[in-house]
PDB file of C-alpha atoms in Angstrom:
ATOM      1  CA  MET A   1       0.000   0.000   0.000  1.00 48.00           C
ATOM      2  CA  THR A   2       1.238   3.490  -0.870  1.00 66.00           C
ATOM      3  CA  SER A   3       2.364   5.320   2.251  1.00 91.00           C
ATOM      4  CA  LEU A   4       0.665   8.522   3.353  1.00 92.00           C
ATOM      5  CA  VAL A   5       3.945  10.400   2.968  1.00 94.00           C
ATOM      6  CA  LEU A   6       4.243   9.264  -0.647  1.00 95.00           C
ATOM      7  CA  LEU A   7       0.603  10.121  -1.345  1.00 96.00           C
ATOM      8  CA  ARG A   8       1.148  13.633  -0.019  1.00 97.00           C
ATOM      9  CA  ARG A   9       4.222  14.116  -2.204  1.00 97.00           C
ATOM     10  CA  GLN A  10       2.335  12.718  -5.181  1.00 98.00           C
ATOM     11  CA  MET A  11      -0.559  15.135  -4.646  1.00 98.00           C
ATOM     12  CA  VAL A  12       1.797  18.112  -4.387  1.00 98.00           C
ATOM     13  CA  GLU A  13       3.533  17.064  -7.614  1.00 98.00           C
ATOM     14  CA  ILE A  14       0.269  16.641  -9.517  1.00 98.00           C
ATOM     15  CA  GLY A  15      -0.964  19.996  -8.245  1.00 98.00           C
ATOM     16  CA  ARG A  16       2.215  21.529  -9.638  1.00 98.00           C
ATOM     17  CA  ARG A  17       1.715  19.809 -12.992  1.00 98.00           C
ATOM     18  CA  LEU A  18      -1.899  20.975 -13.192  1.00 98.00           C
ATOM     19  CA  GLN A  19      -0.764  24.570 -12.905  1.00 98.00           C
ATOM     20  CA  GLN A  20       2.307  24.174 -15.142  1.00 98.00           C
ATOM     21  CA  GLN A  21       0.153  22.738 -17.921  1.00 98.00           C
ATOM     22  CA  SER A  22      -2.437  25.538 -17.536  1.00 98.00           C
ATOM     23  CA  LEU A  23      -5.150  23.045 -16.620  1.00 98.00           C
ATOM     24  CA  ILE A  24      -5.967  25.423 -13.753  1.00 98.00           C
ATOM     25  CA  VAL A  25      -5.158  28.999 -12.777  1.00 96.00           C
ATOM     26  CA  ALA A  26      -5.020  30.769  -9.413  1.00 94.00           C
ATOM     27  CA  ALA A  27      -6.572  28.562  -6.700  1.00 95.00           C
ATOM     28  CA  GLU A  28      -8.775  26.538  -9.053  1.00 97.00           C
ATOM     29  CA  GLY A  29      -9.149  22.775  -9.008  1.00 97.00           C
ATOM     30  CA  ASN A  30      -8.966  20.118  -6.331  1.00 98.00           C
ATOM     31  CA  LEU A  31      -7.582  16.640  -5.750  1.00 99.00           C
ATOM     32  CA  SER A  32      -8.468  13.826  -3.391  1.00 98.00           C
ATOM     33  CA  VAL A  33      -7.400  10.285  -2.548  1.00 98.00           C
ATOM     34  CA  ARG A  34      -9.232   7.573  -0.640  1.00 98.00           C
ATOM     35  CA  LEU A  35      -7.032   6.497   2.285  1.00 96.00           C
ATOM     36  CA  GLY A  36      -9.130   3.551   3.377  1.00 87.00           C
ATOM     37  CA  GLY A  37     -12.122   3.212   5.620  1.00 84.00           C
ATOM     38  CA  HIS A  38     -13.839   6.593   5.790  1.00 90.00           C
ATOM     39  CA  ALA A  39     -10.683   8.709   5.528  1.00 96.00           C
ATOM     40  CA  PHE A  40      -9.590  10.824   2.575  1.00 98.00           C
ATOM     41  CA  LEU A  41      -6.723  13.151   1.708  1.00 98.00           C
ATOM     42  CA  VAL A  42      -7.798  16.404   0.008  1.00 98.00           C
ATOM     43  CA  THR A  43      -6.385  19.701  -1.158  1.00 98.00           C
ATOM     44  CA  PRO A  44      -7.199  22.824   0.871  1.00 98.00           C
ATOM     45  CA  SER A  45      -9.459  25.646  -0.229  1.00 96.00           C
ATOM     46  CA  GLY A  46      -7.984  28.903  -1.480  1.00 95.00           C
ATOM     47  CA  VAL A  47      -4.446  27.657  -2.127  1.00 96.00           C
ATOM     48  CA  GLY A  48      -2.896  27.596  -5.602  1.00 96.00           C
ATOM     49  CA  LYS A  49      -2.265  23.974  -6.509  1.00 97.00           C
ATOM     50  CA  GLY A  50       1.129  24.870  -7.913  1.00 96.00           C
ATOM     51  CA  ASP A  51       2.123  26.253  -4.515  1.00 96.00           C
ATOM     52  CA  LEU A  52       1.010  23.311  -2.383  1.00 97.00           C
ATOM     53  CA  ARG A  53       3.265  21.908   0.329  1.00 97.00           C
ATOM     54  CA  VAL A  54       2.831  18.463   1.837  1.00 96.00           C
ATOM     55  CA  GLN A  55       1.780  20.026   5.144  1.00 96.00           C
ATOM     56  CA  ASP A  56      -1.042  21.926   3.404  1.00 97.00           C
ATOM     57  CA  LEU A  57      -2.920  18.741   2.529  1.00 98.00           C
ATOM     58  CA  LEU A  58      -5.820  17.804   4.773  1.00 98.00           C
ATOM     59  CA  GLU A  59      -7.404  14.612   6.022  1.00 97.00           C
ATOM     60  CA  ILE A  60     -11.190  14.537   6.027  1.00 97.00           C
ATOM     61  CA  ASP A  61     -13.816  11.910   6.776  1.00 96.00           C
ATOM     62  CA  ALA A  62     -16.888  11.003   4.739  1.00 92.00           C
ATOM     63  CA  ALA A  63     -19.048  13.302   6.854  1.00 91.00           C
ATOM     64  CA  GLY A  64     -16.833  16.256   5.974  1.00 91.00           C
ATOM     65  CA  ARG A  65     -15.148  16.507   9.370  1.00 93.00           C
ATOM     66  CA  CYS A  66     -11.659  17.955   9.060  1.00 95.00           C
ATOM     67  CA  PRO A  67      -9.547  18.316  12.242  1.00 89.00           C
ATOM     68  CA  ARG A  68      -7.582  21.257  10.868  1.00 90.00           C
ATOM     69  CA  GLY A  69      -7.683  23.679   7.979  1.00 90.00           C
ATOM     70  CA  ARG A  70     -10.356  24.423   5.397  1.00 94.00           C
ATOM     71  CA  PRO A  71     -10.824  21.606   2.867  1.00 96.00           C
ATOM     72  CA  THR A  72     -11.812  22.123  -0.747  1.00 96.00           C
ATOM     73  CA  SER A  73     -15.301  23.541  -1.165  1.00 95.00           C
ATOM     74  CA  GLU A  74     -15.897  20.815  -3.754  1.00 96.00           C
ATOM     75  CA  TRP A  75     -15.840  18.051  -1.137  1.00 97.00           C
ATOM     76  CA  PRO A  76     -19.560  17.241  -1.745  1.00 97.00           C
ATOM     77  CA  LEU A  77     -18.683  16.319  -5.347  1.00 98.00           C
ATOM     78  CA  HIS A  78     -15.794  14.092  -4.275  1.00 98.00           C
ATOM     79  CA  ARG A  79     -17.841  12.462  -1.503  1.00 97.00           C
ATOM     80  CA  ARG A  80     -20.731  11.578  -3.812  1.00 97.00           C
ATOM     81  CA  ILE A  81     -18.388  10.078  -6.388  1.00 98.00           C
ATOM     82  CA  TYR A  82     -16.628   7.925  -3.783  1.00 98.00           C
ATOM     83  CA  GLU A  83     -20.017   6.734  -2.510  1.00 97.00           C
ATOM     84  CA  ALA A  84     -21.183   5.829  -6.012  1.00 98.00           C
ATOM     85  CA  ARG A  85     -17.889   4.250  -7.113  1.00 98.00           C
ATOM     86  CA  PRO A  86     -16.214   2.001  -4.515  1.00 97.00           C
ATOM     87  CA  ASP A  87     -13.567   1.195  -7.136  1.00 98.00           C
ATOM     88  CA  VAL A  88     -12.403   4.816  -7.342  1.00 98.00           C
ATOM     89  CA  VAL A  89      -9.310   5.660  -5.284  1.00 98.00           C
ATOM     90  CA  ALA A  90      -8.554   9.171  -6.573  1.00 99.00           C
ATOM     91  CA  ILE A  91     -10.334  12.163  -8.100  1.00 99.00           C
ATOM     92  CA  CYS A  92      -8.968  15.071 -10.116  1.00 99.00           C
ATOM     93  CA  HIS A  93     -11.086  18.160 -10.795  1.00 99.00           C
ATOM     94  CA  ALA A  94      -9.733  21.012 -12.903  1.00 99.00           C
ATOM     95  CA  HIS A  95     -10.680  23.640 -15.473  1.00 98.00           C
ATOM     96  CA  PRO A  96      -8.715  22.637 -18.595  1.00 99.00           C
ATOM     97  CA  PRO A  97      -9.547  25.322 -21.179  1.00 98.00           C
ATOM     98  CA  TRP A  98     -10.347  23.181 -24.218  1.00 98.00           C
ATOM     99  CA  ALA A  99     -12.500  20.731 -22.270  1.00 98.00           C
ATOM    100  CA  THR A 100     -14.133  23.568 -20.345  1.00 98.00           C
ATOM    101  CA  ALA A 101     -15.087  25.200 -23.653  1.00 97.00           C
ATOM    102  CA  PHE A 102     -17.096  22.083 -24.493  1.00 97.00           C
ATOM    103  CA  ALA A 103     -18.560  22.057 -20.979  1.00 98.00           C
ATOM    104  CA  ALA A 104     -19.645  25.692 -21.408  1.00 97.00           C
ATOM    105  CA  ALA A 105     -21.200  24.864 -24.782  1.00 95.00           C
ATOM    106  CA  GLY A 106     -23.034  21.865 -23.325  1.00 96.00           C
ATOM    107  CA  ARG A 107     -21.318  19.506 -25.770  1.00 96.00           C
ATOM    108  CA  ASP A 108     -20.190  15.951 -25.027  1.00 97.00           C
ATOM    109  CA  LEU A 109     -16.818  14.722 -26.256  1.00 97.00           C
ATOM    110  CA  ASP A 110     -16.673  11.643 -28.473  1.00 97.00           C
ATOM    111  CA  GLY A 111     -13.632   9.514 -27.752  1.00 96.00           C
ATOM    112  CA  SER A 112     -14.169   7.499 -30.939  1.00 95.00           C
ATOM    113  CA  LEU A 113     -12.697  10.427 -32.887  1.00 95.00           C
ATOM    114  CA  LEU A 114      -9.189   9.204 -32.032  1.00 95.00           C
ATOM    115  CA  THR A 115      -7.892   5.651 -32.178  1.00 94.00           C
ATOM    116  CA  GLU A 116      -6.094   6.058 -28.856  1.00 92.00           C
ATOM    117  CA  THR A 117      -9.244   7.157 -26.993  1.00 94.00           C
ATOM    118  CA  ALA A 118     -11.885   5.077 -28.771  1.00 92.00           C
ATOM    119  CA  ALA A 119     -11.578   2.134 -26.392  1.00 88.00           C
ATOM    120  CA  SER A 120      -9.981   3.743 -23.352  1.00 88.00           C
ATOM    121  CA  LEU A 121     -12.240   6.775 -22.994  1.00 93.00           C
ATOM    122  CA  GLY A 122     -15.392   6.528 -25.086  1.00 92.00           C
ATOM    123  CA  ARG A 123     -17.951   9.292 -24.656  1.00 96.00           C
ATOM    124  CA  VAL A 124     -17.265  12.070 -22.157  1.00 98.00           C
ATOM    125  CA  PRO A 125     -20.703  13.386 -21.169  1.00 98.00           C
ATOM    126  CA  VAL A 126     -21.475  16.886 -19.946  1.00 98.00           C
ATOM    127  CA  CYS A 127     -23.736  17.295 -16.926  1.00 98.00           C
ATOM    128  CA  ALA A 128     -26.101  20.154 -16.142  1.00 96.00           C
ATOM    129  CA  ARG A 129     -24.739  23.470 -14.932  1.00 96.00           C
ATOM    130  CA  ALA A 130     -24.891  23.942 -11.157  1.00 96.00           C
ATOM    131  CA  GLU A 131     -23.285  26.154  -8.530  1.00 96.00           C
ATOM    132  CA  PRO A 132     -19.827  24.719  -7.729  1.00 95.00           C
ATOM    133  CA  GLY A 133     -19.413  23.301  -4.244  1.00 94.00           C
ATOM    134  CA  THR A 134     -23.114  22.642  -3.723  1.00 95.00           C
ATOM    135  CA  GLU A 135     -24.978  19.384  -3.279  1.00 95.00           C
ATOM    136  CA  ALA A 136     -26.793  20.243  -6.522  1.00 96.00           C
ATOM    137  CA  ALA A 137     -23.481  20.281  -8.373  1.00 96.00           C
ATOM    138  CA  ALA A 138     -22.552  16.932  -6.852  1.00 96.00           C
ATOM    139  CA  ALA A 139     -25.945  15.466  -7.762  1.00 97.00           C
ATOM    140  CA  SER A 140     -25.663  16.649 -11.371  1.00 97.00           C
ATOM    141  CA  VAL A 141     -22.697  14.319 -11.926  1.00 98.00           C
ATOM    142  CA  MET A 142     -24.345  11.201 -10.509  1.00 98.00           C
ATOM    143  CA  PRO A 143     -26.255  10.082 -13.629  1.00 97.00           C
ATOM    144  CA  TYR A 144     -22.952   9.877 -15.506  1.00 98.00           C
ATOM    145  CA  VAL A 145     -20.125   9.006 -13.128  1.00 98.00           C
ATOM    146  CA  ARG A 146     -21.338   5.469 -12.481  1.00 95.00           C
ATOM    147  CA  ASN A 147     -20.542   4.553 -16.089  1.00 96.00           C
ATOM    148  CA  HIS A 148     -17.904   7.121 -17.038  1.00 98.00           C
ATOM    149  CA  ASP A 149     -14.471   7.858 -15.581  1.00 98.00           C
ATOM    150  CA  ALA A 150     -14.503  11.382 -17.025  1.00 99.00           C
ATOM    151  CA  VAL A 151     -17.352  13.899 -16.933  1.00 99.00           C
ATOM    152  CA  LEU A 152     -17.559  17.507 -18.099  1.00 99.00           C
ATOM    153  CA  LEU A 153     -19.167  19.838 -15.574  1.00 98.00           C
ATOM    154  CA  GLY A 154     -21.559  22.253 -17.263  1.00 97.00           C
ATOM    155  CA  SER A 155     -19.929  25.701 -17.660  1.00 97.00           C
ATOM    156  CA  HIS A 156     -17.350  24.687 -15.083  1.00 97.00           C
ATOM    157  CA  GLY A 157     -14.636  22.181 -15.950  1.00 98.00           C
ATOM    158  CA  ALA A 158     -13.971  18.457 -15.845  1.00 99.00           C
ATOM    159  CA  VAL A 159     -13.677  15.710 -13.259  1.00 99.00           C
ATOM    160  CA  THR A 160     -11.802  12.441 -13.724  1.00 99.00           C
ATOM    161  CA  VAL A 161     -11.402   9.393 -11.510  1.00 99.00           C
ATOM    162  CA  GLY A 162      -8.890   6.577 -11.310  1.00 98.00           C
ATOM    163  CA  ARG A 163      -7.283   3.717  -9.433  1.00 98.00           C
ATOM    164  CA  ASP A 164      -4.734   6.240  -8.136  1.00 98.00           C
ATOM    165  CA  LEU A 165      -3.966   9.942  -8.515  1.00 98.00           C
ATOM    166  CA  PRO A 166      -1.544   9.587 -11.460  1.00 98.00           C
ATOM    167  CA  ALA A 167      -4.223   7.643 -13.361  1.00 98.00           C
ATOM    168  CA  ALA A 168      -6.892  10.268 -12.673  1.00 99.00           C
ATOM    169  CA  PHE A 169      -4.500  13.024 -13.748  1.00 99.00           C
ATOM    170  CA  ALA A 170      -3.477  11.176 -16.922  1.00 98.00           C
ATOM    171  CA  LEU A 171      -7.145  10.811 -17.817  1.00 98.00           C
ATOM    172  CA  LEU A 172      -7.641  14.552 -17.379  1.00 98.00           C
ATOM    173  CA  GLU A 173      -4.728  15.183 -19.752  1.00 98.00           C
ATOM    174  CA  THR A 174      -6.321  12.795 -22.248  1.00 98.00           C
ATOM    175  CA  VAL A 175      -9.699  14.539 -22.030  1.00 98.00           C
ATOM    176  CA  GLU A 176      -8.057  17.914 -22.643  1.00 98.00           C
ATOM    177  CA  ARG A 177      -6.158  16.615 -25.680  1.00 97.00           C
ATOM    178  CA  LEU A 178      -9.371  15.050 -27.056  1.00 97.00           C
ATOM    179  CA  ALA A 179     -11.222  18.355 -26.646  1.00 97.00           C
ATOM    180  CA  GLN A 180      -8.445  20.241 -28.419  1.00 97.00           C
ATOM    181  CA  VAL A 181      -8.274  17.825 -31.352  1.00 96.00           C
ATOM    182  CA  THR A 182     -12.083  17.671 -31.603  1.00 95.00           C
ATOM    183  CA  LEU A 183     -12.309  21.418 -32.109  1.00 94.00           C
ATOM    184  CA  LEU A 184      -9.319  21.587 -34.454  1.00 94.00           C
ATOM    185  CA  ALA A 185     -10.736  18.717 -36.529  1.00 94.00           C
ATOM    186  CA  ALA A 186     -14.058  20.564 -36.807  1.00 92.00           C
ATOM    187  CA  ILE A 187     -12.227  23.665 -38.042  1.00 91.00           C
ATOM    188  CA  ALA A 188     -10.240  21.558 -40.520  1.00 92.00           C
ATOM    189  CA  ARG A 189     -13.521  20.159 -41.865  1.00 87.00           C
ATOM    190  CA  GLY A 190     -14.864  23.680 -42.300  1.00 87.00           C
ATOM    191  CA  GLU A 191     -17.269  23.353 -39.376  1.00 82.00           C
ATOM    192  CA  GLY A 192     -15.617  25.928 -37.111  1.00 64.00           C
ATOM    193  CA  GLY A 193     -17.729  28.890 -38.248  1.00 57.00           C
ATOM    194  CA  ALA A 194     -16.472  32.423 -38.679  1.00 48.00           C
ATOM    195  CA  LEU A 195     -13.606  33.599 -36.522  1.00 45.00           C
ATOM    196  CA  PRO A 196     -14.336  36.425 -34.087  1.00 46.00           C
ATOM    197  CA  PRO A 197     -13.626  39.975 -35.324  1.00 50.00           C
ATOM    198  CA  GLY A 198      -9.918  40.744 -35.270  1.00 46.00           C
ATOM    199  CA  LEU A 199      -8.869  37.103 -35.661  1.00 38.00           C
ATOM    200  CA  SER A 200      -9.718  36.662 -39.340  1.00 35.00           C
TER     201      SER A 200
END
């Protein structure tokens, strides 16, 4: 079993990569890992993920009790996913720009567009828009997350799950690449529409 010390270092590293790759800005995004039983490791609220230190990470229980610090405001989303998916060990939520553009447009992503995502990813559905951090936002994901490891959050971002944090992060990277190629392929087919004024 991965030690808690290693998990903390891993979470700090992935937070740094999220920011380096512009998958988040400022204090956006959140990460969590199931520790076993009813315990979880989560990122704190209001801290840039690229600036995280191992001591910033917080332990929280399923009821949301956190002995110290202020955990991510998106804990209801993480909690509901862990309840619905006992197989999930880690969750990554971010605002990758290409994928978030599809989320804002209310458009699913079709993994069959690319050979490398056809079998591994499939469809990435978009759920209804809801206020982030609320039970309504958490509930909006439930119809999809039972059968999908990646979901777009309406006008918000994306959430991915995995057997560990590196797997959840890798899936987020894959979703972002799929979104980028989907839009570029549409433009290449002449389906992109007119460019905004000043860009033509």
